[in-house]
mmCIF file of C-alpha atoms in Angstrom:
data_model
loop_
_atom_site.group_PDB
_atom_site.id
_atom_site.type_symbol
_atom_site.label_atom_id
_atom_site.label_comp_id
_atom_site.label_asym_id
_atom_site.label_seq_id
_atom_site.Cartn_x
_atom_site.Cartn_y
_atom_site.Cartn_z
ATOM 1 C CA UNK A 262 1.497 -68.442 -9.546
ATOM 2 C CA UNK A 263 2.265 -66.343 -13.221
ATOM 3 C CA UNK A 264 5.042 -64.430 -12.413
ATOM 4 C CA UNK A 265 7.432 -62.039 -15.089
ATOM 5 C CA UNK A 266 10.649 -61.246 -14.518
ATOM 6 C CA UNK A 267 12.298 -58.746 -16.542
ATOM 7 C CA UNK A 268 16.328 -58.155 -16.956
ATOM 8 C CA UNK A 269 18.804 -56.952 -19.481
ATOM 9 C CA UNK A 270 18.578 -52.885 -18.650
ATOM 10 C CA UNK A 271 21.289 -50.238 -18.190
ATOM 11 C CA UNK A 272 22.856 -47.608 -20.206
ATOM 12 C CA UNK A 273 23.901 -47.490 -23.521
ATOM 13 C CA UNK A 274 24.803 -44.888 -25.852
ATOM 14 C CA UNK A 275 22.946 -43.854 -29.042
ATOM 15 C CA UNK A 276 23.176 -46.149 -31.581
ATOM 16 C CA UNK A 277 23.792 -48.462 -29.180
ATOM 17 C CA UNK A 278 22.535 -52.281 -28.900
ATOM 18 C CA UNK A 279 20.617 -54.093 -25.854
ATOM 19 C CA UNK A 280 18.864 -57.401 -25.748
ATOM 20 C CA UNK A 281 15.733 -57.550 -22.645
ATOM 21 C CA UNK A 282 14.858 -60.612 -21.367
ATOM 22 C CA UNK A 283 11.519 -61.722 -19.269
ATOM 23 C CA UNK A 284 11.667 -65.416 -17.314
ATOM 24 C CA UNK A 285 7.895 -66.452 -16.955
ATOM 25 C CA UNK A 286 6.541 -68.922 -14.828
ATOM 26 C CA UNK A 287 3.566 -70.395 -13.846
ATOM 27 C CA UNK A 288 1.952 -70.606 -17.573
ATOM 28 C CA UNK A 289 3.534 -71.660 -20.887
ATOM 29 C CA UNK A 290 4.466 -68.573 -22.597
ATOM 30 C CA UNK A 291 3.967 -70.596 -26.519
ATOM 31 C CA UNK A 292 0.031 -70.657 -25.031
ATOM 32 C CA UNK A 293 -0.052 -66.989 -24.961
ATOM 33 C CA UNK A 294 -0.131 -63.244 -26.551
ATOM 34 C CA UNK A 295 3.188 -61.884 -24.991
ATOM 35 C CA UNK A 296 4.329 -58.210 -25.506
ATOM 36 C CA UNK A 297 6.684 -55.126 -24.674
ATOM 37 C CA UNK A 298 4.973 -52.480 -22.922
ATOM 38 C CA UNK A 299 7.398 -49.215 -21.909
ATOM 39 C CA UNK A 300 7.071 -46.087 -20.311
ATOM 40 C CA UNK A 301 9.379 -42.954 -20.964
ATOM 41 C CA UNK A 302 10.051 -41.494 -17.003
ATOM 42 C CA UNK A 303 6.984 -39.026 -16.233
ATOM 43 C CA UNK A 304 4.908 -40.323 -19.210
ATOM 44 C CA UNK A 305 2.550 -42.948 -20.224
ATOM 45 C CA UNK A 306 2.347 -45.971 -21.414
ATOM 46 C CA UNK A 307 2.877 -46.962 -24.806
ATOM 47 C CA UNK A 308 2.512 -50.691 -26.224
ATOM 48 C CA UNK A 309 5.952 -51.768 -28.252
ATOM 49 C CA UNK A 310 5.659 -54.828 -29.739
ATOM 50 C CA UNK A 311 3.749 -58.204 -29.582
ATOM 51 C CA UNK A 312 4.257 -61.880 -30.218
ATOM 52 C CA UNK A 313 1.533 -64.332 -30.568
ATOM 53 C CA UNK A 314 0.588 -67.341 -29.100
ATOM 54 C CA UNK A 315 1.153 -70.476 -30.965
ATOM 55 C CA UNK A 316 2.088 -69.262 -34.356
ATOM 56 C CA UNK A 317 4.235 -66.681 -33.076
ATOM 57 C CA UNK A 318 3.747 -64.075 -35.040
ATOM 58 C CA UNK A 319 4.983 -60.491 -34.590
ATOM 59 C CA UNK A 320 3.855 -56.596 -34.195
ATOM 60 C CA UNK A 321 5.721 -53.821 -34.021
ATOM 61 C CA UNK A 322 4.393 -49.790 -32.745
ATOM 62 C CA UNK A 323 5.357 -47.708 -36.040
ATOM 63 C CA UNK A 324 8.073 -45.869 -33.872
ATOM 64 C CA UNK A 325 10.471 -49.263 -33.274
ATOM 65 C CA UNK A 326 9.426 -50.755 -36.487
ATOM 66 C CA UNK A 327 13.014 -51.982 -37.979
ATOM 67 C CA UNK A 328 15.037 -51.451 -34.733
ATOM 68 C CA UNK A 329 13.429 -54.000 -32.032
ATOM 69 C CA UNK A 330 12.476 -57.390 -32.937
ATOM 70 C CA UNK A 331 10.708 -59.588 -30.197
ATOM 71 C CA UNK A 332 11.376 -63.261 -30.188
ATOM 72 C CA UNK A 333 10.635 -66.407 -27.378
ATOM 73 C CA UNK A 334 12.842 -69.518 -26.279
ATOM 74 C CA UNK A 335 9.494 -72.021 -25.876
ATOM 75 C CA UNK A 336 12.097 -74.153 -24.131
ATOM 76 C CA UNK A 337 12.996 -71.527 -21.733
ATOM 77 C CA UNK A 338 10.177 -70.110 -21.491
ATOM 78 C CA UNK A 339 11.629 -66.780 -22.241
ATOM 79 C CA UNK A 340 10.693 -63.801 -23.999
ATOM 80 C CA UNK A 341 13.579 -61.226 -25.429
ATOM 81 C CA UNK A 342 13.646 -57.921 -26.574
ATOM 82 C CA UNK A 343 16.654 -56.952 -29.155
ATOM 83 C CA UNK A 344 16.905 -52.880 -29.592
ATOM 84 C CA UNK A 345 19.283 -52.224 -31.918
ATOM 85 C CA UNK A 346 19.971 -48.358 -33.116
ATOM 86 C CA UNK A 347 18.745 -46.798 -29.789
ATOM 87 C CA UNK A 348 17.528 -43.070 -29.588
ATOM 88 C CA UNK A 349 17.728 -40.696 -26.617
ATOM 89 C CA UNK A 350 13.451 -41.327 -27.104
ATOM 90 C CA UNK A 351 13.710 -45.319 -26.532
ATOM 91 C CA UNK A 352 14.750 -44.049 -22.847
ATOM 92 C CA UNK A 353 12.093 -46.094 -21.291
ATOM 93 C CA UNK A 354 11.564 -48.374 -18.145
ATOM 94 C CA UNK A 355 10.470 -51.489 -20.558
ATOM 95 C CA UNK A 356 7.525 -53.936 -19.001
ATOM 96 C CA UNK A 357 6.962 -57.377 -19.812
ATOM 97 C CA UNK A 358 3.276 -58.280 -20.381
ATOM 98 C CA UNK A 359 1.365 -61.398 -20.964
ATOM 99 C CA UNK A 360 -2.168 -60.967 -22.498
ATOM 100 C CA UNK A 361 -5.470 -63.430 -21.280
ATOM 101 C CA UNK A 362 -5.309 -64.775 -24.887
ATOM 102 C CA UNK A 363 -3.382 -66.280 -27.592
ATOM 103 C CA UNK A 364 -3.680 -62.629 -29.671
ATOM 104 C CA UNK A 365 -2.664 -59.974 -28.562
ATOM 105 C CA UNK A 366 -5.440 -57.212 -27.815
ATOM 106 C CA UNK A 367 -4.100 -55.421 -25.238
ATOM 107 C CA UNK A 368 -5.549 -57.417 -22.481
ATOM 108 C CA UNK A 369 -2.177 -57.940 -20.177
ATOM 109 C CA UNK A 370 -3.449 -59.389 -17.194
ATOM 110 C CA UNK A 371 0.512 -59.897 -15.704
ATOM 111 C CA UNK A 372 2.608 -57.944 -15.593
ATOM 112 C CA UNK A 373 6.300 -57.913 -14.703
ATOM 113 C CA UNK A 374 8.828 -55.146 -12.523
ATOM 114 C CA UNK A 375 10.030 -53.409 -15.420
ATOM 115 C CA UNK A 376 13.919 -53.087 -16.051
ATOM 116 C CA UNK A 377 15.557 -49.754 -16.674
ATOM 117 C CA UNK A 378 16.732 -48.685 -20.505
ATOM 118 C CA UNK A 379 18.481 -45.283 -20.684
ATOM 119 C CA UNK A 380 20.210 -44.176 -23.982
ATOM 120 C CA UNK A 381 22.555 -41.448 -23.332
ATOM 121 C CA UNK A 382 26.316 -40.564 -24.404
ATOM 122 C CA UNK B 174 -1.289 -45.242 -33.820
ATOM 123 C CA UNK B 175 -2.545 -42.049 -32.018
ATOM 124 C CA UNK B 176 -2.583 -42.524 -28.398
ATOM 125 C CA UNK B 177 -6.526 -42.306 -27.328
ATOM 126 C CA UNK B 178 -7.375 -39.452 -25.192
ATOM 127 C CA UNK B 179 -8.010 -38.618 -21.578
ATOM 128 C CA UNK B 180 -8.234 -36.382 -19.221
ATOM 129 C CA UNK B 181 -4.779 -35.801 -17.918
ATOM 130 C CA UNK B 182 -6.667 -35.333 -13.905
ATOM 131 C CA UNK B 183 -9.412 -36.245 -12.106
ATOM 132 C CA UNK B 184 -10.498 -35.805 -8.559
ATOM 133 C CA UNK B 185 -13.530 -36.540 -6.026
ATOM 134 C CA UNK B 186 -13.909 -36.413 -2.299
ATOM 135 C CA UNK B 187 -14.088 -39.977 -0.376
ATOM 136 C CA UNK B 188 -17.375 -41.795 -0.603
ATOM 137 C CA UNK B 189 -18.202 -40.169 -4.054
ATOM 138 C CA UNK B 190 -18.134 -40.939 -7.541
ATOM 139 C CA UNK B 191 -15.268 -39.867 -10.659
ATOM 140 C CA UNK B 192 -15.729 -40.716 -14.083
ATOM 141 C CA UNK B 193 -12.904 -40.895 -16.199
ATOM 142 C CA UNK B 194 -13.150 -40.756 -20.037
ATOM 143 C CA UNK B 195 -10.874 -42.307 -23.189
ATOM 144 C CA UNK B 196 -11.653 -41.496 -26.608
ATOM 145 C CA UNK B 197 -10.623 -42.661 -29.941
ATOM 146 C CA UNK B 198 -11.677 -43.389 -33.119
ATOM 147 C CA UNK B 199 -13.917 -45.709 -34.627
ATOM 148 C CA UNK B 200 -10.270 -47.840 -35.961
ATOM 149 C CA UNK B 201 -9.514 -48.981 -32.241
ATOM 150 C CA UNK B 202 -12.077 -47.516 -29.713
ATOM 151 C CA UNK B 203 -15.264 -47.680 -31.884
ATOM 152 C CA UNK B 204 -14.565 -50.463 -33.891
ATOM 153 C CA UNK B 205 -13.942 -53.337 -31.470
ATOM 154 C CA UNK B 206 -15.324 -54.131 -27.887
ATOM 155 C CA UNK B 207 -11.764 -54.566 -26.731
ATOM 156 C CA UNK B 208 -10.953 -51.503 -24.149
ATOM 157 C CA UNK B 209 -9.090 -52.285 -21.121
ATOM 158 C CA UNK B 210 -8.216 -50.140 -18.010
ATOM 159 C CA UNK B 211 -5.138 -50.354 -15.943
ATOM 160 C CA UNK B 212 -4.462 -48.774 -12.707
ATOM 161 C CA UNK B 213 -1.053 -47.649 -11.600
ATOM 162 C CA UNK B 214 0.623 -46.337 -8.158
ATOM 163 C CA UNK B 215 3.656 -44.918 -8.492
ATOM 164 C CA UNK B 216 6.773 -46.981 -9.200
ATOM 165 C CA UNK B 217 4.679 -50.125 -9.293
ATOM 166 C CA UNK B 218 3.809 -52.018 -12.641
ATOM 167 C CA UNK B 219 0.279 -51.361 -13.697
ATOM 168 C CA UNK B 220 -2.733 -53.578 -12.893
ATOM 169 C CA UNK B 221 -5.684 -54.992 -15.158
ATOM 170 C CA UNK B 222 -8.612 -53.124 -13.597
ATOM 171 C CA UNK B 223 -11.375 -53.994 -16.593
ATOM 172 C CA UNK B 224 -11.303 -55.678 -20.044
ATOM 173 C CA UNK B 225 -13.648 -55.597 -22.840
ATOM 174 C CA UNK B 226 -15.228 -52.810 -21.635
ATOM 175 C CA UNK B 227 -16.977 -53.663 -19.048
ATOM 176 C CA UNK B 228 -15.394 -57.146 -17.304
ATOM 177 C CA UNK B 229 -13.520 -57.188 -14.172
ATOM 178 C CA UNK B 230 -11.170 -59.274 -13.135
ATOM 179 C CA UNK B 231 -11.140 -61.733 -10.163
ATOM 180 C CA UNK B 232 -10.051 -59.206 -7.239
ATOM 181 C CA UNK B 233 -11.009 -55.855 -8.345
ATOM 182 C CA UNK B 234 -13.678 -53.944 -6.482
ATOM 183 C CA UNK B 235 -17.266 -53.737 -7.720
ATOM 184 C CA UNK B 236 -16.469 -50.088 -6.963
ATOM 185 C CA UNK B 237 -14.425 -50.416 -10.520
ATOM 186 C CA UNK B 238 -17.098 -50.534 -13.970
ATOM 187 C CA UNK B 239 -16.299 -49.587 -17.320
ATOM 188 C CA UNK B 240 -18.372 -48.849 -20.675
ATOM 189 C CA UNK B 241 -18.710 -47.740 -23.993
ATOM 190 C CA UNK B 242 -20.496 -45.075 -26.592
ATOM 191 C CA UNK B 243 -19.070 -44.672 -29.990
ATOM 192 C CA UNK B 244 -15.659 -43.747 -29.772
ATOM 193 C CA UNK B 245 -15.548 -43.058 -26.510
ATOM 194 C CA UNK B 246 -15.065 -45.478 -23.164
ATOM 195 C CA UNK B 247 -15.179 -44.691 -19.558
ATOM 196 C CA UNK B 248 -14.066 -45.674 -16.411
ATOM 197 C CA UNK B 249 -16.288 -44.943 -13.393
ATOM 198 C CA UNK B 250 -15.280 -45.348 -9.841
ATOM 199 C CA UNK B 251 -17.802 -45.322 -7.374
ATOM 200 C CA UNK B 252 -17.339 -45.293 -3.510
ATOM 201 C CA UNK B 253 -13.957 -43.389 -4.280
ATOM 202 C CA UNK B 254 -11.428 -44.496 -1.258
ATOM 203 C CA UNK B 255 -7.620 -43.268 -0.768
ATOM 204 C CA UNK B 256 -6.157 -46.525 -2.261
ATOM 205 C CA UNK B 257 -7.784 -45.660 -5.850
ATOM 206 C CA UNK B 258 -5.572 -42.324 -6.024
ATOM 207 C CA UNK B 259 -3.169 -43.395 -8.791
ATOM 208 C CA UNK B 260 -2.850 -42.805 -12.446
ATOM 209 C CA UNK B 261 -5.429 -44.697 -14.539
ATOM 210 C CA UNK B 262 -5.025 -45.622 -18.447
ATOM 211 C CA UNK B 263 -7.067 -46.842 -20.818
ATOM 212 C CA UNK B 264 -5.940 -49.252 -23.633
ATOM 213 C CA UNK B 265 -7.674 -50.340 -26.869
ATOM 214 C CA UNK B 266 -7.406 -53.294 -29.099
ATOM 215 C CA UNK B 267 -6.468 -51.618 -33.242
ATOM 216 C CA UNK B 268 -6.868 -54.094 -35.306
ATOM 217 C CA UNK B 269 -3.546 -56.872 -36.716
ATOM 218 C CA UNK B 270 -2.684 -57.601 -33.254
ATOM 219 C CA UNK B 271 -1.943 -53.992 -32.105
ATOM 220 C CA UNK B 272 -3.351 -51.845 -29.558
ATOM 221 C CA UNK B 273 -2.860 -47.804 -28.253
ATOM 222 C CA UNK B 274 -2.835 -46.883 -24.836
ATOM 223 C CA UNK B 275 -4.671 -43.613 -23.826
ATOM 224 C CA UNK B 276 -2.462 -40.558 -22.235
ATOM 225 C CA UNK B 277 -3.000 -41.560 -18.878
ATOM 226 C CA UNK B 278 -5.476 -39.608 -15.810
ATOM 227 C CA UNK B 279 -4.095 -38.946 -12.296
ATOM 228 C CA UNK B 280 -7.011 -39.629 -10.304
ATOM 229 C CA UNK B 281 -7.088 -37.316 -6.696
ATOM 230 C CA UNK B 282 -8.979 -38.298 -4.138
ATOM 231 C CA UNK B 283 -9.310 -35.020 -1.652
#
């Protein structure tokens, strides 16, 4: 059974620094498009970043370019999320997503609980 | 990276039919036969309702089919029952391994 578990949430102040985690199970992650998915409270969705399957290589939304960088442990079979210099507007409750193929084209068919980020002094 | 756009509500009685709209451009929408829907009750993660357009996944109601003209997809729900009220988003495949979600439709079911 696939199954995404998210952590690594809570508050931090602007400016601030956070690193998400997601434990998968039930598929190898290296096999697999995974990606960052949040959702500002009362708003929509809005796709973050992306990692590839296999050759790992990563995509970035315009507005985190330079501030989050998404990275796996294949050994783990982990994916992180590091958010340095956090706005008020990264307030978000962050999912973890896998997609049905090794690129990532928006087709997440898991997805995980969410975990909580709010950025506030 | 424009979010696609929807209708922000939708509604039908129980037993009929809603059609719910997502339009873009011809860089994501048009330009690839990549559009996914995702349903989503409140406080729960969303859920993979239809890919590439017109696909459903194992699980989800024949109730639930999807298409495509141009630059603009839809989702139609047929047989509308109180377990599809939730909000419904649309998300398209942009080219370089990114995609855009639309702005999301609350779907009512009176």
């Amino acid at each position: 059974e696939v199954q995404l578990v998210e952590s690594g949430g809570g508050l931090v102040q602007p400016g601030g620094s956070l690193r998400l985690s997601c434990a998968a199970s039930g598929f190898t992650i290296s096999s697999y498009a995974m990606s960052w998915v949040r959702q500002a409270p009362g708003r929509g969705l809005e796709w973050v970043s992306s990692i590839r399957g296999i050759i790992a290589s990563t995509y970035y939304a315009d507005s985190v370019k330079g501030r989050l960088t998404i990275s796996r442990d294949n050994s783990k079979n982990m994916l992180y999320l590091q958010m340095n210099s956090l706005r008020a507007e990264d307030t978000a409750v962050y999912y973890c997503a896998k997609d049905s193929s090794g690129w990532s084209q928006g087709v997440f068919d898991y997805w995980g609980q969410g975990t909580l980020v709010t950025v506030s002094s | 990276q424009s979010a696609l756009t929807q209708p922000p509500s939708a509604s039908g009685s129980p037993g009929q039919s809603v059609t719910i709209s997502c339009t873009g451009t011809s860089s994501d929408v048009g330009g690839f036969n990549s559009v996914s829907w995702y349903q989503q009750h409140p406080g729960k993660a969303p859920k993979l309702m239809i890919y590439e357009v017109t696909k459903r996944p194992s699980g989800v109601p024949d109730r639930f089919s999807g298409s495509k003209s141009g630059n603009t997809a839809s989702l139609t729900v047929s047989g509308l029952q109180a377990e599809d009220e939730a909000d419904y988003y649309c998300n398209s495949y942009a080219g370089n391994n990114n995609s855009v979600f639309g702005g999301g439709t609350k779907l009512t079911v009176l």
